[in-house]
Tab-separated table of C-alpha atoms in Angstrom:
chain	number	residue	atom	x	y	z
E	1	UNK	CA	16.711	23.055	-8.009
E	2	UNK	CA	19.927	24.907	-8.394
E	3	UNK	CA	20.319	23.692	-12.766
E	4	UNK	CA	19.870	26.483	-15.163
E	5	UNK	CA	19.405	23.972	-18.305
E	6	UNK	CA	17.390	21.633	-18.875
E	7	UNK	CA	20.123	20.124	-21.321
E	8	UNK	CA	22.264	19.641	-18.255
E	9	UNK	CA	21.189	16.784	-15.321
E	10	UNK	CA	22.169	16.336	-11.867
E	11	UNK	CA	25.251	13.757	-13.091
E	12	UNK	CA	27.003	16.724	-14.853
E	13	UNK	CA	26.128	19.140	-12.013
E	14	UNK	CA	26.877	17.171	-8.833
E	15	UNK	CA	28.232	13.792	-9.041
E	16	UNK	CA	31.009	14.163	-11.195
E	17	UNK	CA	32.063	16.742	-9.091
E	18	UNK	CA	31.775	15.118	-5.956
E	19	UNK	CA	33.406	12.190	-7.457
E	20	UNK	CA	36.208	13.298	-9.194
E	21	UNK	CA	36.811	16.083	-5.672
E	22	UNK	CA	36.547	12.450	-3.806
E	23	UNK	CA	39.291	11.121	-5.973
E	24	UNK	CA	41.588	14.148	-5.896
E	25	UNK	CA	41.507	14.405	-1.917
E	26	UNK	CA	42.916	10.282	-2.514
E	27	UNK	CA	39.806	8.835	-1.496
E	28	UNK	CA	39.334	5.284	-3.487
E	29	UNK	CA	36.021	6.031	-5.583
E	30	UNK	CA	33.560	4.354	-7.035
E	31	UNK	CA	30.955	5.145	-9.674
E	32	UNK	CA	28.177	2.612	-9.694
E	33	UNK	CA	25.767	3.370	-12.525
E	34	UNK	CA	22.173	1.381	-13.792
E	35	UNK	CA	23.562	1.711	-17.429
E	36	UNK	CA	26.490	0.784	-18.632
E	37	UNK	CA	28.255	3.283	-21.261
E	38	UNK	CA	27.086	6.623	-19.757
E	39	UNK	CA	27.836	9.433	-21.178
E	40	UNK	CA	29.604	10.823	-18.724
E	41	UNK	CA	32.867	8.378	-18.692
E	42	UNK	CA	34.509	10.645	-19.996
E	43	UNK	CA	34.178	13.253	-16.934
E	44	UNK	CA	35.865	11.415	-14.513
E	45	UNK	CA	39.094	11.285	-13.645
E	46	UNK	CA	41.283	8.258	-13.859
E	47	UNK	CA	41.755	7.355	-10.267
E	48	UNK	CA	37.748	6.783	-10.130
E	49	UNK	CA	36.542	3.076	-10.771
E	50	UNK	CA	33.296	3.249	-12.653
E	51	UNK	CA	30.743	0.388	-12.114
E	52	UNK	CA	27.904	-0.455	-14.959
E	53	UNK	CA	25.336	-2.941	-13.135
E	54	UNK	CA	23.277	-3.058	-16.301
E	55	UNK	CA	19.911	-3.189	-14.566
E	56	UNK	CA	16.862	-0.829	-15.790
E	57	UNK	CA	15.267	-0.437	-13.127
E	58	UNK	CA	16.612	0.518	-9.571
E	59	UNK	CA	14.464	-1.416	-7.420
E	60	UNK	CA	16.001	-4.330	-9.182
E	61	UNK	CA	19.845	-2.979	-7.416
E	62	UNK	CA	19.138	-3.573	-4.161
E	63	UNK	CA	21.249	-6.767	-3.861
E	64	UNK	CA	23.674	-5.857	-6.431
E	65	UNK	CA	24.570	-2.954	-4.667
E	66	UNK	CA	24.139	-4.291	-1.639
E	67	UNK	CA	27.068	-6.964	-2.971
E	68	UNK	CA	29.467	-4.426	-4.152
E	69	UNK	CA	29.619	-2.232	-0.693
E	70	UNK	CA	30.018	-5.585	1.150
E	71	UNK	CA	33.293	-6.435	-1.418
E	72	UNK	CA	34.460	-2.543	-1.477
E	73	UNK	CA	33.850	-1.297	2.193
E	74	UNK	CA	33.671	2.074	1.492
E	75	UNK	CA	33.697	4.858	3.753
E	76	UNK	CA	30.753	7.214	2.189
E	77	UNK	CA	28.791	6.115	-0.193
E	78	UNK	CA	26.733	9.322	-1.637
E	79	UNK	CA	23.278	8.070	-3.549
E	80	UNK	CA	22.229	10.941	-6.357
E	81	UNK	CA	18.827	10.023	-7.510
E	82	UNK	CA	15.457	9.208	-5.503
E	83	UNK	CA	15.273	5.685	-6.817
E	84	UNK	CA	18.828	4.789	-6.117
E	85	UNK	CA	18.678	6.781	-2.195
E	86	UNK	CA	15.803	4.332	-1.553
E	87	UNK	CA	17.376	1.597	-2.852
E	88	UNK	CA	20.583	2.372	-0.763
E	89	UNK	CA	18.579	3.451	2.254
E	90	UNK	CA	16.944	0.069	2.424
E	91	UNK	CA	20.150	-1.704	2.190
E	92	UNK	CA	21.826	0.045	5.215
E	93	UNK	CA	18.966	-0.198	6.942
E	94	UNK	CA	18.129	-3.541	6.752
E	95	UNK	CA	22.296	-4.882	6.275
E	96	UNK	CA	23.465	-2.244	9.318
E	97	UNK	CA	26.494	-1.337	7.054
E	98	UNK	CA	29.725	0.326	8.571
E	99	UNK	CA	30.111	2.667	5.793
E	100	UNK	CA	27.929	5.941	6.199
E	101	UNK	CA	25.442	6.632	3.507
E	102	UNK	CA	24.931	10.649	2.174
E	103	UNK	CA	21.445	10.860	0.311
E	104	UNK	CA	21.731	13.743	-2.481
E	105	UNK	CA	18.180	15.375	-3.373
E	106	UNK	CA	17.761	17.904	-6.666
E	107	UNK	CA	14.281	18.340	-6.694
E	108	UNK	CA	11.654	18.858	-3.748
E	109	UNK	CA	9.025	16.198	-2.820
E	110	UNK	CA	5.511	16.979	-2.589
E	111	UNK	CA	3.285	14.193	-1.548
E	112	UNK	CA	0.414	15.530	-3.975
E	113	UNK	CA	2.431	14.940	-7.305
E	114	UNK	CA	3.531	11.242	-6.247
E	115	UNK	CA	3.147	9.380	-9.490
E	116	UNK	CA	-0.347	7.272	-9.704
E	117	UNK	CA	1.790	4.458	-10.631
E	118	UNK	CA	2.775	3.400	-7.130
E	119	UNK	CA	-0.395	1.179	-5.323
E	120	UNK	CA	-0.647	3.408	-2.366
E	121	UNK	CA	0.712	6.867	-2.030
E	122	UNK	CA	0.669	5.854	1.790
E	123	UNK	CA	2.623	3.198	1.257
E	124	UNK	CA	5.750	4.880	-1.187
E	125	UNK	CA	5.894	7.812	1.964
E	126	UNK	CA	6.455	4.874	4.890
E	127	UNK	CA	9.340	3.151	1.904
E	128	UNK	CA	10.950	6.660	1.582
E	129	UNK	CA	10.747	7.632	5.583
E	130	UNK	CA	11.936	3.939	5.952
E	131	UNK	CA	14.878	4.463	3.851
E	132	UNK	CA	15.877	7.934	4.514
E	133	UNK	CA	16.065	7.312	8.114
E	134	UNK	CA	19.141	5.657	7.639
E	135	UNK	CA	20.956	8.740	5.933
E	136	UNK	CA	23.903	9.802	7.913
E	137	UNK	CA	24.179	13.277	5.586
E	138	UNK	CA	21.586	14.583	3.250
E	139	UNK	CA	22.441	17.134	0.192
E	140	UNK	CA	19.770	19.082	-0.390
E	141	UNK	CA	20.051	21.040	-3.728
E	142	UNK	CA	18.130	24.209	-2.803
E	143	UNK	CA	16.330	25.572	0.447
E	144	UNK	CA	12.893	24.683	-1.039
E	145	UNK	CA	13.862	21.261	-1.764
E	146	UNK	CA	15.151	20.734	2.235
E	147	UNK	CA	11.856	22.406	3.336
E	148	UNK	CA	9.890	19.819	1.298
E	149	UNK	CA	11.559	16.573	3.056
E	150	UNK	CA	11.963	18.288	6.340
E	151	UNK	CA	7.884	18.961	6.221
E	152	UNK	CA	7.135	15.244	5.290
E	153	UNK	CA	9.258	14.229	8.097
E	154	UNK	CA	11.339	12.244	5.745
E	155	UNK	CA	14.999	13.245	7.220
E	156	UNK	CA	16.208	11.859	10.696
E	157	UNK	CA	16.954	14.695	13.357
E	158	UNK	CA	19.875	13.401	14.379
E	159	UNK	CA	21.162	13.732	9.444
E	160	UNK	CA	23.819	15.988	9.113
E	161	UNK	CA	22.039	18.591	6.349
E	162	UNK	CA	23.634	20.437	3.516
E	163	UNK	CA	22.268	22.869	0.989
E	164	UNK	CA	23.894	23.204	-2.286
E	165	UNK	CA	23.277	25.192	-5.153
E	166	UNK	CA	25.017	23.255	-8.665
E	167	UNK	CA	26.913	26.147	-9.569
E	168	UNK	CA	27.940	26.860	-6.101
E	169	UNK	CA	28.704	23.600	-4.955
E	170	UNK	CA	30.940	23.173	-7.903
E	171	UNK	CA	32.894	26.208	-7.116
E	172	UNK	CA	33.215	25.355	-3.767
E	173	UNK	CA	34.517	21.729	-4.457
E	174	UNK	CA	37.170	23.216	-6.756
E	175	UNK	CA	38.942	25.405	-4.329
C-alpha cells in the first residue's frame, strides 16, 4: 500500500501531509479525529484547527460529523480511513452537502477477507457501494488497491481517481 514500516500509519504518511499542504496553499483546515490527544498534534502546522470528537467507534460519528460540516462549510473534506469514508459517505449522501467529499484508500478491499463480525457480508458491500457513490475524488494508495474497488464496483464512474504512492505523494505535495 505504498508504507515501508509497519511503525509508520497512513496519518504520518498522508494526512498530515495533505493537511498541513491544505493549510499552506491558505485553505482553512480542519482535523477531525475519533480520539482526542493523538499523537500526531504535533505534525501539524498552526494554521490547522484540530477537532477531538472523543467517540470510539466511527459508526457512532455520523451525526457529529455530520454537525461540524454543517457549522464549518468546508470546501473538501478528504476522509482517510474505511470506517470514517463510510461514515462521511453516508452523510453526504443522505444530507446532499455542498462541500465535495475525497475518499482516501491505503489498503485494497477484497470481499473474501471482510471481517465475520459484520451480519451479512452482502449487506457491508451495498453500505460501502452506498457510501462511496457519493465520493467526488477517490485517493487510491497504490494501483492494486484502485483495481480492488474498481472490480467491486465500489467507485462511481463519473469519481475523479488518483493513485498515490506515500513517499511519492509526499514529495509531490512539497514542491
Amino acid at each position: 500500500d505504498g508504507i515501508r514500516d509497519d511503525l509508520v500509519t497512513g496519518v504520518q504518511t498522508c494526512a498530515l501531509p495533505i493537511s498541513n499542504q491544505f493549510s499552506k496553499k491558505k485553505y482553512k483546515v480542519y482535523v477531525i479525529s475519533l480520539i482526542p490527544n493523538g499523537f500526531y498534534e504535533n505534525e501539524l502546522i498552526n494554521d490547522i484547527n484540530l477537532i477531538c470528537l472523543d467517540i470510539k467507534r466511527a459508526r457512532n460519528s455520523i451525526i457529529p460529523i455530520y454537525k461540524l460540516i454543517k457549522k464549518y462549510k468546508p470546501k473538501y473534506c478528504i476522509s482517510m480511513t474505511r470506517e470514517i469514508n463510510i461514515s462521511c459517505g453516508i452523510i453526504f449522501k443522505i444530507f446532499h452537502l455542498n462541500s465535495k467529499l475525497i475518499i482516501r484508500e491505503a489498503s485494497p478491499f477484497y470481499y473474501s477477507t471482510i471481517n465475520n463480525k459484520y451480519l451479512l457480508k452482502s449487506v457491508y458491500l451495498k453500505i460501502l457501494k452506498f457510501a462511496y457513490s457519493s465520493a467526488t475524488g477517490f485517493i487510491a494508495n497504490s494501483k492494486l488497491t484502485l483495481k480492488t474497488y474498481l472490480n467491486n464496483n465500489l467507485i462511481s464512474k463519473k469519481t475523479e481517481i488518483t493513485v498515490i504512492r506515500s513517499e511519492e505523494h509526499t514529495s509531490e505535495l512539497q514542491s
